[in-house]
Amino acid sequence: MKAIKKILAILVSLCLVCSLGVIAVSAAAATGSITIQNPGNSSATVAGKTFNLYKIFNATTNGNNTSYSWYGKDGVIPFYDFFYGANGVVEQNKVSGNVQGAVEYLAEKNSGGNNFELSQVAEKLHDYIVEKGNIAAVKTITADSSATSVSISDLSYGYYLVYDNTTLEGGAVRSAVMLSTVNKDAVITLKAN
């Protein structure tokens, strides 16, 4: 009888350990990637370019639904003032401080298939990063000198600013700043200024 109780105790312990492993795996943050590819309608290229990625918002997906929250560390939200500060870009009739208002603002700028307005916001976002001087890129990647695309993987779901940080030499052209959501794998085309 004691042997059966001991065996049962071991089996219960093993079941608990296995179930904790399953919980830990399922709680891991979902990740995706951004692939930047050459455009088909110009000679702009990713070859040899360096890209910095700045995370703007966190995203959580549940089926077809995506919810956003402010990205930040140690209680600091780097882009809150850009959207809602004294000179914030979000109209004052939006709910102040509401991350959904900021996400909707970006969606409005990207509506109608013409992303010129979104590109302008992206440039302002990058100017804000330079002005602050203390917002670090979450990832930096340099494409090979013969690459036609470059992928940045292991990105937690969210909204990212992609900046071409290549040192310009000769007649080189910097890519326009790009914004992309990552809720699986995103593909964006290099934009020439």
mmCIF file of N, CA and C in Angstrom, residues 29-34 36 52-59 68 71 79 106 118 122 125 129 136-140 152-163 177-184 186 188:
data_model
loop_
_atom_site.group_PDB
_atom_site.id
_atom_site.type_symbol
_atom_site.label_atom_id
_atom_site.label_comp_id
_atom_site.label_asym_id
_atom_site.label_seq_id
_atom_site.Cartn_x
_atom_site.Cartn_y
_atom_site.Cartn_z
ATOM 1 N N ALA A 29 5.741 35.289 -25.182
ATOM 2 C CA ALA A 29 5.257 36.356 -26.069
ATOM 3 C C ALA A 29 5.310 35.889 -27.518
ATOM 4 N N ALA A 30 4.249 36.209 -28.241
ATOM 5 C CA ALA A 30 4.195 35.883 -29.661
ATOM 6 C C ALA A 30 5.166 36.787 -30.414
ATOM 7 N N THR A 31 5.833 36.226 -31.404
ATOM 8 C CA THR A 31 6.784 37.016 -32.188
ATOM 9 C C THR A 31 6.505 36.886 -33.672
ATOM 10 N N GLY A 32 6.944 37.886 -34.395
ATOM 11 C CA GLY A 32 6.818 37.907 -35.842
ATOM 12 C C GLY A 32 8.073 38.511 -36.441
ATOM 13 N N SER A 33 7.955 38.985 -37.673
ATOM 14 C CA SER A 33 9.112 39.554 -38.352
ATOM 15 C C SER A 33 8.676 40.669 -39.289
ATOM 16 N N ILE A 34 9.644 41.489 -39.670
ATOM 17 C CA ILE A 34 9.446 42.479 -40.724
ATOM 18 C C ILE A 34 10.482 42.182 -41.797
ATOM 19 N N ILE A 36 11.974 43.751 -45.254
ATOM 20 C CA ILE A 36 12.041 44.944 -46.098
ATOM 21 C C ILE A 36 12.582 44.476 -47.441
ATOM 22 N N ASN A 52 17.233 50.779 -38.378
ATOM 23 C CA ASN A 52 16.924 50.786 -36.953
ATOM 24 C C ASN A 52 15.433 50.603 -36.788
ATOM 25 N N LEU A 53 15.027 49.770 -35.839
ATOM 26 C CA LEU A 53 13.609 49.572 -35.529
ATOM 27 C C LEU A 53 13.318 50.127 -34.148
ATOM 28 N N TYR A 54 12.282 50.968 -34.080
ATOM 29 C CA TYR A 54 11.826 51.558 -32.830
ATOM 30 C C TYR A 54 10.407 51.069 -32.586
ATOM 31 N N LYS A 55 10.161 50.529 -31.417
ATOM 32 C CA LYS A 55 8.820 50.039 -31.107
ATOM 33 C C LYS A 55 7.973 51.188 -30.560
ATOM 34 N N ILE A 56 6.774 51.348 -31.149
ATOM 35 C CA ILE A 56 5.874 52.424 -30.759
ATOM 36 C C ILE A 56 4.804 51.904 -29.793
ATOM 37 N N PHE A 57 4.149 50.802 -30.183
ATOM 38 C CA PHE A 57 3.086 50.200 -29.369
ATOM 39 C C PHE A 57 3.331 48.706 -29.245
ATOM 40 N N ASN A 58 2.832 48.108 -28.166
ATOM 41 C CA ASN A 58 2.730 46.654 -28.028
ATOM 42 C C ASN A 58 1.410 46.227 -28.649
ATOM 43 N N ALA A 59 1.340 45.008 -29.141
ATOM 44 C CA ALA A 59 0.081 44.478 -29.673
ATOM 45 C C ALA A 59 -0.139 43.082 -29.110
ATOM 46 N N TYR A 68 -3.942 47.119 -28.459
ATOM 47 C CA TYR A 68 -2.654 47.787 -28.345
ATOM 48 C C TYR A 68 -2.470 48.360 -26.948
ATOM 49 N N TYR A 71 4.130 51.052 -25.572
ATOM 50 C CA TYR A 71 5.416 50.392 -25.368
ATOM 51 C C TYR A 71 6.239 51.247 -24.405
ATOM 52 N N PHE A 79 6.779 57.356 -26.521
ATOM 53 C CA PHE A 79 6.064 58.074 -27.576
ATOM 54 C C PHE A 79 4.751 58.710 -27.117
ATOM 55 N N LEU A 106 -2.978 56.850 -36.634
ATOM 56 C CA LEU A 106 -2.082 56.288 -37.647
ATOM 57 C C LEU A 106 -2.873 55.578 -38.741
ATOM 58 N N LEU A 118 0.993 59.049 -43.927
ATOM 59 C CA LEU A 118 1.628 58.182 -42.929
ATOM 60 C C LEU A 118 3.146 58.362 -42.972
ATOM 61 N N ALA A 122 5.645 59.399 -39.982
ATOM 62 C CA ALA A 122 6.841 58.611 -39.675
ATOM 63 C C ALA A 122 8.074 59.515 -39.599
ATOM 64 N N LEU A 125 7.922 61.311 -36.382
ATOM 65 C CA LEU A 125 8.287 60.392 -35.300
ATOM 66 C C LEU A 125 9.803 60.279 -35.191
ATOM 67 N N ILE A 129 12.402 61.273 -32.146
ATOM 68 C CA ILE A 129 13.422 60.382 -31.573
ATOM 69 C C ILE A 129 14.761 61.102 -31.499
ATOM 70 N N ALA A 136 16.101 54.407 -27.600
ATOM 71 C CA ALA A 136 16.970 53.439 -28.272
ATOM 72 C C ALA A 136 16.182 52.556 -29.226
ATOM 73 N N ALA A 137 16.838 52.183 -30.305
ATOM 74 C CA ALA A 137 16.252 51.219 -31.231
ATOM 75 C C ALA A 137 16.163 49.869 -30.528
ATOM 76 N N VAL A 138 15.081 49.120 -30.793
ATOM 77 C CA VAL A 138 14.960 47.788 -30.199
ATOM 78 C C VAL A 138 15.749 46.764 -31.008
ATOM 79 N N LYS A 139 15.971 47.052 -32.284
ATOM 80 C CA LYS A 139 16.784 46.173 -33.132
ATOM 81 C C LYS A 139 17.445 47.012 -34.216
ATOM 82 N N THR A 140 18.624 46.579 -34.648
ATOM 83 C CA THR A 140 19.334 47.181 -35.775
ATOM 84 C C THR A 140 19.838 46.043 -36.645
ATOM 85 N N ILE A 152 13.994 41.049 -40.288
ATOM 86 C CA ILE A 152 14.264 41.233 -38.869
ATOM 87 C C ILE A 152 13.278 40.334 -38.138
ATOM 88 N N SER A 153 13.771 39.321 -37.459
ATOM 89 C CA SER A 153 12.887 38.336 -36.834
ATOM 90 C C SER A 153 12.869 38.491 -35.320
ATOM 91 N N ASP A 154 12.078 37.653 -34.680
ATOM 92 C CA ASP A 154 11.933 37.646 -33.221
ATOM 93 C C ASP A 154 11.474 38.995 -32.672
ATOM 94 N N LEU A 155 10.544 39.634 -33.389
ATOM 95 C CA LEU A 155 9.973 40.894 -32.930
ATOM 96 C C LEU A 155 8.674 40.594 -32.198
ATOM 97 N N SER A 156 8.559 41.061 -30.972
ATOM 98 C CA SER A 156 7.293 40.889 -30.283
ATOM 99 C C SER A 156 6.240 41.701 -31.026
ATOM 100 N N TYR A 157 4.999 41.232 -30.989
ATOM 101 C CA TYR A 157 3.934 41.896 -31.728
ATOM 102 C C TYR A 157 3.840 43.366 -31.328
ATOM 103 N N GLY A 158 3.603 44.212 -32.318
ATOM 104 C CA GLY A 158 3.498 45.630 -32.039
ATOM 105 C C GLY A 158 3.535 46.473 -33.292
ATOM 106 N N TYR A 159 3.737 47.753 -33.111
ATOM 107 C CA TYR A 159 3.797 48.745 -34.182
ATOM 108 C C TYR A 159 5.213 49.306 -34.154
ATOM 109 N N TYR A 160 5.905 49.295 -35.293
ATOM 110 C CA TYR A 160 7.311 49.678 -35.355
ATOM 111 C C TYR A 160 7.560 50.791 -36.361
ATOM 112 N N LEU A 161 8.519 51.654 -36.038
ATOM 113 C CA LEU A 161 9.055 52.619 -36.974
ATOM 114 C C LEU A 161 10.346 52.022 -37.509
ATOM 115 N N VAL A 162 10.508 51.992 -38.825
ATOM 116 C CA VAL A 162 11.697 51.441 -39.464
ATOM 117 C C VAL A 162 12.446 52.601 -40.108
ATOM 118 N N TYR A 163 13.685 52.832 -39.671
ATOM 119 C CA TYR A 163 14.467 53.973 -40.151
ATOM 120 C C TYR A 163 15.743 53.497 -40.842
ATOM 121 N N VAL A 177 11.188 56.992 -44.054
ATOM 122 C CA VAL A 177 10.879 56.270 -42.819
ATOM 123 C C VAL A 177 9.584 55.492 -43.028
ATOM 124 N N MET A 178 9.532 54.270 -42.498
ATOM 125 C CA MET A 178 8.376 53.404 -42.698
ATOM 126 C C MET A 178 7.786 53.001 -41.354
ATOM 127 N N LEU A 179 6.476 52.799 -41.331
ATOM 128 C CA LEU A 179 5.779 52.288 -40.152
ATOM 129 C C LEU A 179 5.149 50.950 -40.516
ATOM 130 N N SER A 180 5.227 49.996 -39.613
ATOM 131 C CA SER A 180 4.638 48.689 -39.895
ATOM 132 C C SER A 180 4.117 48.056 -38.616
ATOM 133 N N THR A 181 2.994 47.351 -38.735
ATOM 134 C CA THR A 181 2.505 46.564 -37.612
ATOM 135 C C THR A 181 3.040 45.150 -37.764
ATOM 136 N N VAL A 182 3.354 44.545 -36.652
ATOM 137 C CA VAL A 182 3.777 43.145 -36.645
ATOM 138 C C VAL A 182 2.781 42.394 -35.786
ATOM 139 N N ASN A 183 1.912 41.608 -36.432
ATOM 140 C CA ASN A 183 1.044 40.718 -35.673
ATOM 141 C C ASN A 183 1.173 39.312 -36.236
ATOM 142 N N LYS A 184 2.144 39.089 -37.036
ATOM 143 C CA LYS A 184 2.670 37.807 -37.492
ATOM 144 C C LYS A 184 3.946 38.160 -38.227
ATOM 145 N N ALA A 186 5.321 40.707 -41.323
ATOM 146 C CA ALA A 186 4.993 41.837 -42.186
ATOM 147 C C ALA A 186 6.040 41.950 -43.285
ATOM 148 N N ILE A 188 7.321 44.865 -46.022
ATOM 149 C CA ILE A 188 7.200 46.243 -46.492
ATOM 150 C C ILE A 188 8.193 46.473 -47.626
#
